[in-house]
Structures are given as structure tokens and as C-alpha cells.
PDB file of C-alpha atoms and ligand atoms in Angstrom:
ATOM      1  CA  MET A   1     -21.751 -14.501   1.729  1.00 53.00           C
ATOM      2  CA  SER A   2     -21.322 -12.220  -1.266  1.00 68.00           C
ATOM      3  CA  LYS A   3     -18.498 -12.699  -3.705  1.00 93.00           C
ATOM      4  CA  ILE A   4     -15.469 -10.589  -2.788  1.00 97.00           C
ATOM      5  CA  ASN A   5     -14.784  -8.095  -5.543  1.00 97.00           C
ATOM      6  CA  VAL A   6     -10.973  -8.193  -5.522  1.00 98.00           C
ATOM      7  CA  GLY A   7     -10.925  -7.330  -9.228  1.00 98.00           C
ATOM      8  CA  ARG A   8     -11.853  -3.716  -8.505  1.00 97.00           C
ATOM      9  CA  ILE A   9      -8.261  -2.989  -7.460  1.00 98.00           C
ATOM     10  CA  LEU A  10      -6.557  -5.317  -9.937  1.00 98.00           C
ATOM     11  CA  ARG A  11      -5.712  -4.923 -13.607  1.00 97.00           C
ATOM     12  CA  ASN A  12      -4.998  -8.230 -15.309  1.00 97.00           C
ATOM     13  CA  ASP A  13      -4.269  -9.653 -11.859  1.00 98.00           C
ATOM     14  CA  LYS A  14      -1.675  -7.003 -11.111  1.00 98.00           C
ATOM     15  CA  SER A  15      -2.017  -3.868  -9.048  1.00 98.00           C
ATOM     16  CA  LEU A  16      -0.407  -0.501  -8.466  1.00 98.00           C
ATOM     17  CA  LEU A  17      -1.822   1.469  -5.538  1.00 98.00           C
ATOM     18  CA  LEU A  18      -0.936   4.927  -4.297  1.00 98.00           C
ATOM     19  CA  ALA A  19      -0.624   5.201  -0.508  1.00 98.00           C
ATOM     20  CA  TYR A  20      -1.185   8.556   1.168  1.00 98.00           C
ATOM     21  CA  ASP A  21      -1.718   7.991   4.878  1.00 98.00           C
ATOM     22  CA  GLN A  22       1.760   9.185   5.847  1.00 98.00           C
ATOM     23  CA  GLY A  23       0.380  12.535   7.054  1.00 98.00           C
ATOM     24  CA  LEU A  24      -1.122  10.623   9.970  1.00 98.00           C
ATOM     25  CA  GLU A  25       1.537   7.939  10.382  1.00 98.00           C
ATOM     26  CA  HIS A  26       4.624  10.119  10.032  1.00 98.00           C
ATOM     27  CA  GLY A  27       3.357  13.690  10.028  1.00 98.00           C
ATOM     28  CA  PRO A  28       4.310  16.673   7.888  1.00 98.00           C
ATOM     29  CA  ARG A  29       7.991  15.685   7.869  1.00 97.00           C
ATOM     30  CA  ASP A  30       7.096  13.535   4.829  1.00 98.00           C
ATOM     31  CA  LEU A  31       5.360  16.407   3.021  1.00 98.00           C
ATOM     32  CA  ASP A  32       6.471  19.438   1.051  1.00 98.00           C
ATOM     33  CA  LEU A  33       4.603  22.366  -0.438  1.00 98.00           C
ATOM     34  CA  LYS A  34       3.215  20.178  -3.241  1.00 98.00           C
ATOM     35  CA  SER A  35       2.520  16.895  -1.468  1.00 98.00           C
ATOM     36  CA  VAL A  36       0.943  18.576   1.548  1.00 98.00           C
ATOM     37  CA  ASP A  37      -2.114  19.181  -0.634  1.00 98.00           C
ATOM     38  CA  PRO A  38      -4.241  15.997  -0.873  1.00 98.00           C
ATOM     39  CA  LYS A  39      -5.622  17.216  -4.195  1.00 98.00           C
ATOM     40  CA  TYR A  40      -2.129  16.959  -5.683  1.00 98.00           C
ATOM     41  CA  ILE A  41      -2.033  13.262  -4.728  1.00 98.00           C
ATOM     42  CA  PHE A  42      -5.585  12.534  -5.905  1.00 98.00           C
ATOM     43  CA  ASP A  43      -4.638  14.081  -9.267  1.00 98.00           C
ATOM     44  CA  ILE A  44      -1.581  11.805  -9.523  1.00 98.00           C
ATOM     45  CA  ALA A  45      -3.789   8.805  -8.765  1.00 98.00           C
ATOM     46  CA  LEU A  46      -6.343   9.824 -11.396  1.00 98.00           C
ATOM     47  CA  GLU A  47      -4.009  10.800 -14.202  1.00 98.00           C
ATOM     48  CA  GLY A  48      -1.532   8.042 -13.364  1.00 98.00           C
ATOM     49  CA  LEU A  49      -4.369   5.482 -13.706  1.00 98.00           C
ATOM     50  CA  TYR A  50      -3.705   3.928 -10.300  1.00 98.00           C
ATOM     51  CA  ASP A  51      -5.705   0.866  -9.299  1.00 98.00           C
ATOM     52  CA  GLY A  52      -6.529   2.576  -6.046  1.00 98.00           C
ATOM     53  CA  ILE A  53      -5.683   5.395  -3.681  1.00 98.00           C
ATOM     54  CA  ILE A  54      -5.271   4.651   0.019  1.00 98.00           C
ATOM     55  CA  VAL A  55      -6.259   7.409   2.429  1.00 98.00           C
ATOM     56  CA  GLN A  56      -7.759   7.925   5.854  1.00 98.00           C
ATOM     57  CA  ALA A  57     -11.484   8.734   6.056  1.00 98.00           C
ATOM     58  CA  GLY A  58     -10.923  12.449   6.706  1.00 98.00           C
ATOM     59  CA  LEU A  59      -9.166  12.943   3.388  1.00 98.00           C
ATOM     60  CA  ALA A  60     -11.749  10.852   1.568  1.00 98.00           C
ATOM     61  CA  GLU A  61     -14.545  12.966   3.022  1.00 98.00           C
ATOM     62  CA  LYS A  62     -12.989  16.281   2.042  1.00 98.00           C
ATOM     63  CA  TYR A  63     -11.214  15.510  -1.232  1.00 98.00           C
ATOM     64  CA  TYR A  64     -12.691  12.432  -2.928  1.00 98.00           C
ATOM     65  CA  ASN A  65     -15.545  13.565  -5.142  1.00 94.00           C
ATOM     66  CA  SER A  66     -17.202  12.547  -8.398  1.00 94.00           C
ATOM     67  CA  TYR A  67     -14.308  14.019 -10.402  1.00 96.00           C
ATOM     68  CA  PHE A  68     -12.076  11.271  -8.977  1.00 96.00           C
ATOM     69  CA  ARG A  69     -14.584   8.437  -9.331  1.00 94.00           C
ATOM     70  CA  ASP A  70     -12.315   6.552 -11.763  1.00 96.00           C
ATOM     71  CA  VAL A  71      -9.767   6.100  -9.005  1.00 98.00           C
ATOM     72  CA  PRO A  72     -10.872   3.239  -6.755  1.00 98.00           C
ATOM     73  CA  LEU A  73     -10.965   4.504  -3.170  1.00 98.00           C
ATOM     74  CA  ILE A  74      -9.412   2.435  -0.391  1.00 98.00           C
ATOM     75  CA  ILE A  75      -9.957   3.716   3.118  1.00 98.00           C
ATOM     76  CA  LYS A  76      -7.494   2.809   5.817  1.00 98.00           C
ATOM     77  CA  LEU A  77      -9.666   1.989   8.819  1.00 99.00           C
ATOM     78  CA  ASN A  78      -7.058   2.254  11.536  1.00 99.00           C
ATOM     79  CA  GLY A  79      -4.021   4.396  12.044  1.00 98.00           C
ATOM     80  CA  LYS A  80      -1.912   6.137  14.614  1.00 98.00           C
ATOM     81  CA  SER A  81       0.431   9.078  14.765  1.00 98.00           C
ATOM     82  CA  SER A  82       4.093   8.694  15.628  1.00 97.00           C
ATOM     83  CA  MET A  83       3.883  11.301  18.398  1.00 97.00           C
ATOM     84  CA  PRO A  84       3.289   8.936  21.338  1.00 96.00           C
ATOM     85  CA  GLU A  85       6.269   6.785  20.228  1.00 94.00           C
ATOM     86  CA  LEU A  86       4.611   3.633  21.575  1.00 92.00           C
ATOM     87  CA  SER A  87       7.079   0.902  22.535  1.00 93.00           C
ATOM     88  CA  SER A  88       4.270  -1.670  22.228  1.00 97.00           C
ATOM     89  CA  PRO A  89       2.575  -0.431  19.088  1.00 97.00           C
ATOM     90  CA  ILE A  90      -1.154  -0.567  18.585  1.00 98.00           C
ATOM     91  CA  SER A  91      -3.245   0.970  15.847  1.00 98.00           C
ATOM     92  CA  ARG A  92      -6.931   1.324  16.636  1.00 98.00           C
ATOM     93  CA  GLN A  93      -9.892   1.325  14.286  1.00 98.00           C
ATOM     94  CA  LEU A  94     -10.909   4.913  13.543  1.00 98.00           C
ATOM     95  CA  CYS A  95     -13.438   4.421  10.743  1.00 98.00           C
ATOM     96  CA  SER A  96     -16.185   1.814  10.406  1.00 98.00           C
ATOM     97  CA  VAL A  97     -16.690  -0.366   7.350  1.00 98.00           C
ATOM     98  CA  ASP A  98     -20.103   1.280   6.879  1.00 98.00           C
ATOM     99  CA  ARG A  99     -18.649   4.771   6.861  1.00 98.00           C
ATOM    100  CA  ALA A 100     -15.903   3.706   4.455  1.00 98.00           C
ATOM    101  CA  ILE A 101     -18.483   2.299   2.067  1.00 98.00           C
ATOM    102  CA  LYS A 102     -20.640   5.431   2.325  1.00 98.00           C
ATOM    103  CA  LEU A 103     -17.574   7.470   1.392  1.00 98.00           C
ATOM    104  CA  GLY A 104     -17.139   5.342  -1.730  1.00 98.00           C
ATOM    105  CA  SER A 105     -14.554   2.814  -0.617  1.00 98.00           C
ATOM    106  CA  VAL A 106     -14.204  -0.316  -2.767  1.00 98.00           C
ATOM    107  CA  ALA A 107     -11.686  -1.936  -0.403  1.00 98.00           C
ATOM    108  CA  VAL A 108     -10.576  -1.264   3.141  1.00 99.00           C
ATOM    109  CA  GLY A 109      -7.203  -1.471   4.854  1.00 99.00           C
ATOM    110  CA  TYR A 110      -6.021  -2.123   8.378  1.00 99.00           C
ATOM    111  CA  THR A 111      -2.540  -2.371   9.939  1.00 98.00           C
ATOM    112  CA  ILE A 112      -1.664  -5.260  12.220  1.00 98.00           C
ATOM    113  CA  TYR A 113       1.597  -4.921  14.121  1.00 98.00           C
ATOM    114  CA  THR A 114       2.383  -8.600  14.286  1.00 98.00           C
ATOM    115  CA  GLY A 115       4.512  -9.503  17.286  1.00 98.00           C
ATOM    116  CA  SER A 116       3.372  -6.487  19.292  1.00 98.00           C
ATOM    117  CA  PRO A 117       2.016  -7.233  22.781  1.00 98.00           C
ATOM    118  CA  HIS A 118      -1.174  -5.637  21.412  1.00 98.00           C
ATOM    119  CA  GLU A 119      -1.367  -7.987  18.440  1.00 98.00           C
ATOM    120  CA  PRO A 120      -4.366  -9.908  19.911  1.00 98.00           C
ATOM    121  CA  GLU A 121      -6.481  -6.721  19.993  1.00 98.00           C
ATOM    122  CA  MET A 122      -5.604  -5.911  16.398  1.00 98.00           C
ATOM    123  CA  LEU A 123      -6.321  -9.491  15.239  1.00 98.00           C
ATOM    124  CA  HIS A 124      -9.701  -9.256  16.922  1.00 98.00           C
ATOM    125  CA  GLU A 125     -10.577  -5.893  15.363  1.00 98.00           C
ATOM    126  CA  PHE A 126      -9.311  -7.041  11.964  1.00 98.00           C
ATOM    127  CA  SER A 127     -11.428 -10.198  12.032  1.00 98.00           C
ATOM    128  CA  LYS A 128     -14.589  -8.180  12.729  1.00 98.00           C
ATOM    129  CA  ILE A 129     -13.706  -5.915   9.814  1.00 98.00           C
ATOM    130  CA  VAL A 130     -13.243  -8.906   7.498  1.00 98.00           C
ATOM    131  CA  GLU A 131     -16.662 -10.201   8.530  1.00 98.00           C
ATOM    132  CA  GLN A 132     -18.381  -6.878   7.836  1.00 98.00           C
ATOM    133  CA  ALA A 133     -16.480  -6.031   4.651  1.00 98.00           C
ATOM    134  CA  HIS A 134     -16.996  -9.481   3.163  1.00 98.00           C
ATOM    135  CA  ASP A 135     -20.729  -9.234   3.821  1.00 98.00           C
ATOM    136  CA  TYR A 136     -20.632  -6.276   1.407  1.00 98.00           C
ATOM    137  CA  GLY A 137     -18.293  -8.063  -1.018  1.00 98.00           C
ATOM    138  CA  ILE A 138     -15.497  -5.592  -0.223  1.00 98.00           C
ATOM    139  CA  PRO A 139     -11.908  -6.883  -0.042  1.00 98.00           C
ATOM    140  CA  VAL A 140      -9.694  -6.246   2.967  1.00 98.00           C
ATOM    141  CA  ILE A 141      -6.011  -5.354   2.781  1.00 99.00           C
ATOM    142  CA  GLY A 142      -3.914  -6.182   5.845  1.00 99.00           C
ATOM    143  CA  TRP A 143      -0.793  -4.094   6.403  1.00 98.00           C
ATOM    144  CA  MET A 144       1.174  -6.924   8.021  1.00 98.00           C
ATOM    145  CA  TYR A 145       3.933  -5.024   9.792  1.00 98.00           C
ATOM    146  CA  PRO A 146       6.011  -6.914  12.394  1.00 98.00           C
ATOM    147  CA  ARG A 147       6.853  -4.431  15.141  1.00 98.00           C
ATOM    148  CA  GLY A 148       7.395  -4.041  18.865  1.00 97.00           C
ATOM    149  CA  PRO A 149       9.859  -5.015  21.576  1.00 97.00           C
ATOM    150  CA  HIS A 150      10.022  -8.668  20.468  1.00 96.00           C
ATOM    151  CA  ILE A 151      10.787  -7.889  16.840  1.00 98.00           C
ATOM    152  CA  LYS A 152      14.488  -7.399  16.327  1.00 98.00           C
ATOM    153  CA  ASN A 153      14.364  -7.314  12.539  1.00 98.00           C
ATOM    154  CA  ASP A 154      11.086  -6.364  10.856  1.00 98.00           C
ATOM    155  CA  ILE A 155      12.170  -7.787   7.499  1.00 98.00           C
ATOM    156  CA  ASP A 156      13.385 -11.140   8.790  1.00 98.00           C
ATOM    157  CA  THR A 157      12.072 -13.752   6.355  1.00 98.00           C
ATOM    158  CA  ASP A 158      10.589 -16.062   8.993  1.00 98.00           C
ATOM    159  CA  ILE A 159       8.822 -13.189  10.691  1.00 98.00           C
ATOM    160  CA  LEU A 160       7.477 -11.877   7.386  1.00 98.00           C
ATOM    161  CA  ALA A 161       6.352 -15.392   6.428  1.00 98.00           C
ATOM    162  CA  TYR A 162       4.555 -15.816   9.748  1.00 98.00           C
ATOM    163  CA  SER A 163       2.922 -12.397   9.360  1.00 99.00           C
ATOM    164  CA  ALA A 164       1.767 -13.296   5.845  1.00 99.00           C
ATOM    165  CA  ARG A 165       0.315 -16.541   7.136  1.00 99.00           C
ATOM    166  CA  ILE A 166      -1.541 -14.746   9.916  1.00 98.00           C
ATOM    167  CA  GLY A 167      -3.117 -12.507   7.273  1.00 98.00           C
ATOM    168  CA  LEU A 168      -4.269 -15.487   5.233  1.00 98.00           C
ATOM    169  CA  GLU A 169      -5.601 -17.316   8.287  1.00 98.00           C
ATOM    170  CA  ILE A 170      -7.723 -14.398   9.457  1.00 98.00           C
ATOM    171  CA  GLY A 171      -9.260 -13.643   6.071  1.00 98.00           C
ATOM    172  CA  ALA A 172      -7.270 -10.857   4.432  1.00 98.00           C
ATOM    173  CA  ASP A 173      -7.616 -10.698   0.644  1.00 98.00           C
ATOM    174  CA  PHE A 174      -4.459  -8.653   0.142  1.00 98.00           C
ATOM    175  CA  LEU A 175      -1.411  -8.245   2.344  1.00 99.00           C
ATOM    176  CA  LYS A 176       0.713  -5.142   2.257  1.00 98.00           C
ATOM    177  CA  MET A 177       4.197  -6.209   3.262  1.00 98.00           C
ATOM    178  CA  LYS A 178       7.702  -4.875   3.395  1.00 98.00           C
ATOM    179  CA  TYR A 179      10.278  -6.555   1.163  1.00 98.00           C
ATOM    180  CA  ASN A 180      13.290  -8.348   2.697  1.00 98.00           C
ATOM    181  CA  ASN A 181      15.577  -7.593  -0.282  1.00 98.00           C
ATOM    182  CA  ASP A 182      16.048 -11.309  -0.945  1.00 98.00           C
ATOM    183  CA  PRO A 183      13.937 -12.532  -3.892  1.00 98.00           C
ATOM    184  CA  GLN A 184      14.569 -16.216  -3.270  1.00 98.00           C
ATOM    185  CA  ALA A 185      13.598 -15.993   0.397  1.00 98.00           C
ATOM    186  CA  PHE A 186      10.621 -13.750  -0.326  1.00 98.00           C
ATOM    187  CA  LYS A 187       9.063 -16.497  -2.454  1.00 98.00           C
ATOM    188  CA  TRP A 188       8.508 -18.371   0.821  1.00 98.00           C
ATOM    189  CA  VAL A 189       6.621 -15.366   2.205  1.00 98.00           C
ATOM    190  CA  VAL A 190       4.445 -15.400  -0.929  1.00 98.00           C
ATOM    191  CA  LYS A 191       3.846 -19.153  -0.495  1.00 98.00           C
ATOM    192  CA  CYS A 192       2.820 -18.678   3.123  1.00 99.00           C
ATOM    193  CA  ALA A 193       0.313 -16.033   2.024  1.00 99.00           C
ATOM    194  CA  GLY A 194      -1.486 -18.657  -0.102  1.00 98.00           C
ATOM    195  CA  ARG A 195      -4.429 -17.073  -1.908  1.00 98.00           C
ATOM    196  CA  ALA A 196      -3.990 -13.762  -0.129  1.00 98.00           C
ATOM    197  CA  LYS A 197      -2.289 -11.490  -2.651  1.00 98.00           C
ATOM    198  CA  ILE A 198       0.807  -9.596  -1.651  1.00 98.00           C
ATOM    199  CA  LEU A 199       1.403  -5.932  -2.418  1.00 98.00           C
ATOM    200  CA  VAL A 200       4.835  -4.650  -1.525  1.00 98.00           C
ATOM    201  CA  ALA A 201       5.175  -1.354   0.349  1.00 98.00           C
ATOM    202  CA  GLY A 202       7.387   1.316  -1.145  1.00 98.00           C
ATOM    203  CA  GLY A 203       9.342   2.601   1.846  1.00 97.00           C
ATOM    204  CA  ASP A 204      11.510   5.678   2.219  1.00 97.00           C
ATOM    205  CA  LYS A 205      12.235   7.602  -0.951  1.00 97.00           C
ATOM    206  CA  MET A 206      15.233   6.205  -2.825  1.00 97.00           C
ATOM    207  CA  LEU A 207      16.944   6.829  -6.150  1.00 97.00           C
ATOM    208  CA  GLU A 208      14.592   5.942  -9.015  1.00 97.00           C
ATOM    209  CA  THR A 209      17.105   3.450 -10.426  1.00 98.00           C
ATOM    210  CA  ASP A 210      17.148   1.579  -7.115  1.00 98.00           C
ATOM    211  CA  PHE A 211      13.394   1.697  -6.717  1.00 98.00           C
ATOM    212  CA  LEU A 212      12.767   0.401 -10.233  1.00 98.00           C
ATOM    213  CA  ARG A 213      15.270  -2.390  -9.628  1.00 98.00           C
ATOM    214  CA  LYS A 214      13.532  -3.311  -6.384  1.00 98.00           C
ATOM    215  CA  THR A 215      10.196  -3.361  -8.228  1.00 98.00           C
ATOM    216  CA  GLU A 216      11.508  -5.650 -10.971  1.00 98.00           C
ATOM    217  CA  GLU A 217      13.056  -7.963  -8.401  1.00 98.00           C
ATOM    218  CA  VAL A 218      10.017  -8.202  -6.193  1.00 98.00           C
ATOM    219  CA  MET A 219       7.599  -8.732  -9.093  1.00 98.00           C
ATOM    220  CA  LYS A 220       9.457 -11.960  -9.880  1.00 98.00           C
ATOM    221  CA  THR A 221       8.634 -13.409  -6.472  1.00 98.00           C
ATOM    222  CA  GLY A 222       4.921 -13.873  -7.173  1.00 98.00           C
ATOM    223  CA  VAL A 223       3.493 -10.722  -5.590  1.00 98.00           C
ATOM    224  CA  VAL A 224       0.669  -8.957  -7.445  1.00 98.00           C
ATOM    225  CA  GLY A 225       2.106  -5.469  -7.256  1.00 98.00           C
ATOM    226  CA  MET A 226       3.101  -2.498  -5.187  1.00 98.00           C
ATOM    227  CA  ALA A 227       1.403  -0.031  -2.873  1.00 98.00           C
ATOM    228  CA  VAL A 228       3.705   2.954  -3.145  1.00 98.00           C
ATOM    229  CA  GLY A 229       3.647   6.348  -1.508  1.00 98.00           C
ATOM    230  CA  ARG A 230       6.731   8.462  -1.033  1.00 98.00           C
ATOM    231  CA  ASN A 231       8.676   7.058  -3.994  1.00 98.00           C
ATOM    232  CA  VAL A 232       6.019   8.510  -6.263  1.00 98.00           C
ATOM    233  CA  TRP A 233       4.532  11.609  -4.687  1.00 98.00           C
ATOM    234  CA  GLN A 234       7.796  12.889  -3.182  1.00 98.00           C
ATOM    235  CA  HIS A 235       9.382  12.476  -6.598  1.00 98.00           C
ATOM    236  CA  GLU A 236      10.035  15.470  -8.807  1.00 97.00           C
ATOM    237  CA  PHE A 237       8.452  13.583 -11.716  1.00 98.00           C
ATOM    238  CA  PRO A 238       5.620  11.489 -10.259  1.00 98.00           C
ATOM    239  CA  PHE A 239       4.077  10.697 -13.653  1.00 98.00           C
ATOM    240  CA  ALA A 240       7.336   9.525 -15.211  1.00 98.00           C
ATOM    241  CA  MET A 241       7.877   7.314 -12.159  1.00 98.00           C
ATOM    242  CA  THR A 242       4.340   6.009 -12.426  1.00 98.00           C
ATOM    243  CA  LYS A 243       4.769   5.108 -16.103  1.00 98.00           C
ATOM    244  CA  ALA A 244       8.028   3.324 -15.348  1.00 98.00           C
ATOM    245  CA  LEU A 245       6.421   1.348 -12.520  1.00 98.00           C
ATOM    246  CA  ARG A 246       3.450   0.439 -14.696  1.00 98.00           C
ATOM    247  CA  LYS A 247       5.782  -0.889 -17.374  1.00 98.00           C
ATOM    248  CA  ILE A 248       7.402  -3.288 -14.914  1.00 98.00           C
ATOM    249  CA  ILE A 249       4.253  -4.305 -13.052  1.00 98.00           C
ATOM    250  CA  TYR A 250       1.817  -4.760 -15.965  1.00 98.00           C
ATOM    251  CA  ASP A 251       4.129  -5.407 -18.901  1.00 98.00           C
ATOM    252  CA  GLY A 252       6.841  -7.389 -17.131  1.00 98.00           C
ATOM    253  CA  ALA A 253       9.511  -4.977 -18.388  1.00 98.00           C
ATOM    254  CA  THR A 254      13.007  -4.933 -16.922  1.00 98.00           C
ATOM    255  CA  SER A 255      14.111  -2.028 -14.752  1.00 98.00           C
ATOM    256  CA  GLU A 256      16.421  -0.910 -17.575  1.00 98.00           C
ATOM    257  CA  GLN A 257      13.493  -0.724 -20.008  1.00 98.00           C
ATOM    258  CA  ALA A 258      11.444   1.114 -17.399  1.00 98.00           C
ATOM    259  CA  GLU A 259      14.256   3.550 -16.740  1.00 98.00           C
ATOM    260  CA  LYS A 260      14.558   4.268 -20.451  1.00 98.00           C
ATOM    261  CA  LEU A 261      10.859   5.139 -20.487  1.00 98.00           C
ATOM    262  CA  TYR A 262      11.330   7.298 -17.391  1.00 98.00           C
ATOM    263  CA  GLU A 263      14.145   9.211 -19.134  1.00 98.00           C
ATOM    264  CA  GLU A 264      12.033   9.721 -22.266  1.00 98.00           C
ATOM    265  CA  GLU A 265       9.143  11.003 -20.147  1.00 97.00           C
ATOM    266  CA  ILE A 266      11.167  13.542 -18.215  1.00 97.00           C
ATOM    267  CA  HIS A 267      12.712  14.910 -21.411  1.00 97.00           C
ATOM    268  CA  LYS A 268       9.360  15.312 -23.147  1.00 90.00           C
ATOM    269  CA  LYS A 269       8.448  18.968 -23.639  1.00 63.00           C
TER     270      LYS A 269
HETATM  271  P1  FBP B   1       5.416   4.316   1.505  1.00 69.96           P
HETATM  272  O1  FBP B   1       5.467   3.721   0.127  1.00 69.96           O
HETATM  273  O2  FBP B   1       5.529   5.817   1.469  1.00 69.96           O
HETATM  274  O3  FBP B   1       6.441   3.670   2.430  1.00 69.96           O
HETATM  275  O4  FBP B   1       3.996   4.003   2.106  1.00 69.96           O
HETATM  276  C1  FBP B   1       3.646   2.714   2.529  1.00 69.96           C
HETATM  277  C2  FBP B   1       3.114   2.720   3.958  1.00 69.96           C
HETATM  278  O5  FBP B   1       2.663   1.430   4.317  1.00 69.96           O
HETATM  279  C3  FBP B   1       2.004   3.706   4.221  1.00 69.96           C
HETATM  280  O6  FBP B   1       0.750   3.201   3.888  1.00 69.96           O
HETATM  281  C4  FBP B   1       2.171   4.000   5.675  1.00 69.96           C
HETATM  282  O7  FBP B   1       1.824   5.285   6.031  1.00 69.96           O
HETATM  283  C5  FBP B   1       3.628   3.862   5.875  1.00 69.96           C
HETATM  284  O8  FBP B   1       4.149   3.063   4.838  1.00 69.96           O
HETATM  285  C6  FBP B   1       3.953   3.260   7.208  1.00 69.96           C
HETATM  286  O9  FBP B   1       5.333   3.336   7.401  1.00 69.96           O
HETATM  287  P2  FBP B   1       6.030   2.871   8.722  1.00 69.96           P
HETATM  288  O10 FBP B   1       6.907   1.754   8.294  1.00 69.96           O
HETATM  289  O11 FBP B   1       6.797   4.049   9.154  1.00 69.96           O
HETATM  290  O12 FBP B   1       4.978   2.461   9.705  1.00 69.96           O
END
């Protein structure tokens, strides 16, 4: 088996990824006149020096070109819309590993709704993807999202820890996980993930002060970074936010230091 090139989406063992699959997952309610244009997001990823941009294959095909080659491309292989409002969620594979690689992908992603009655199908599909991607030396990111009728609280520590462990057991290289807002307890989730590296999902847009605080807090739990969407590209100042996040993630700055940088950036002429 080839060596898995996890370093392509890491910078000194840390990572900041930009997620932009919400158009499929949530629909245009997440988008405005700026963020509806994929080019706007690809530009943020390029100029913000992101370690990767996460999109569905359709956007990669139409918008990712040689101009953006410095932004590592990560194609999300499965996805679903929120229109059917499935009570037992399932997200099916929509793009093959081969197609993702042809489009320039250096890593691939896949959501598993752990706890869903359809979890076995997703574990099966995911495992096949790991096999194929690892043959090419491409890392796999598992969106480990507990969901479905048996999941009462999708950020319960035990459920997150179990989900992280599932990801490690089935071969994920990175796990994209929601944060439970409890740094001490989240360290157990990180432990359960073993050598699979955790990236924390951004979530709904919040005040920058709160988001920077969350980032500082979560970075102390042993995760490698964040995979953020709305808190950057829905923000009025996406580059100032990006710089502030980079300062915490790569330089270990406090949220206060990052906020100071954010303020300086937005007041620059
Ligand atoms: P955000 O930072 O915008 O929350 O994006 C992270 C993400 O995992 C996306 O990749 C995905 O589209 C979305 O969240 C899924 O959200 P939900 O919790 O509604 O399924």
C-alpha cells in the first residue's frame, strides 16, 4: 500500500480547511449574494492560504482550475439535501474516488451518520472508499456526525467518543467532528480517535469573539485544527477572520491576541 499523504492538508501538523458543501446540505438559505458564487469562496481559500477547500464534485468540475492549484482540493464524496427531511438519515456516495482524483482532489471526505439505522450502509461505503483512496495514497476525512432517531444529543461526549473510535477503526485519517463545548471531556474524544486526526466543524455563524474563543479552547484539546464554513464565508470580513483563526491554530495565540489582529485587519485601509 502506498504511503498516505496526510501532509498535503497539514501545515506544521495543524490544519485550517474551508468547507463549502452547505449549498447541497442546507440549500440557498445559507447563501447571500456574495457567498452564492463559488468563485468568491475559492478566492477566499486561495488568498486566505487555506490548507484545503471542501466541495462537492460539481463545484470542483466547474470552478476549480489551474488558477486555484495552490489550494488543495478535497472532494466530498457523499452528500444529501435537507429537502426529504429523512428521520433515519443516510448520505449516499455521489462521486467515485477515481473521479475525485481526476478532478484534482488530494483528499476525499465522506459523512457517516453514526447511530442512524442506515449506519451499516455508510460504514460499508466508507470502508470501500478508504481502500481505494489509500491505494492512491490519498487521505480520507470522515465527517463523524451522530444523528437519527436514537441520538438524543449529537454532542454527547460518549456518543462523540464512540463516533471518533468508529472512524479510527474503519481507517479514516481525519475526523471532522462537532465540539461538545467541554474541553476536558473533549480530550477523551481525541484519545478515542487515536492516530486519526480531529478537525472541528465550525457550525452556525456566531459572533467572532465567541468563535475565536471556541477555536482557542478546542485547539487545547489535541485536535489538529478546524474545518470551517459559515463562520468565515458568511462573515463580512472573511480575510480578517481567517487571519485571526490562523494565529490561534498555527501560532498558538490566545483568542484575545487573535481578536486584536482581527480588529487591526478590519481597520486597515
Ligand atoms: P460549517 O462550518 O458551516 O458548519 O460547515 C461544516 C459542515 O460540516 C459542512 O461541511 C456541512 O455542510 C455542514 O457542516 C453540515 O451541517 P449539518 O450539521 O447541518 O449536517
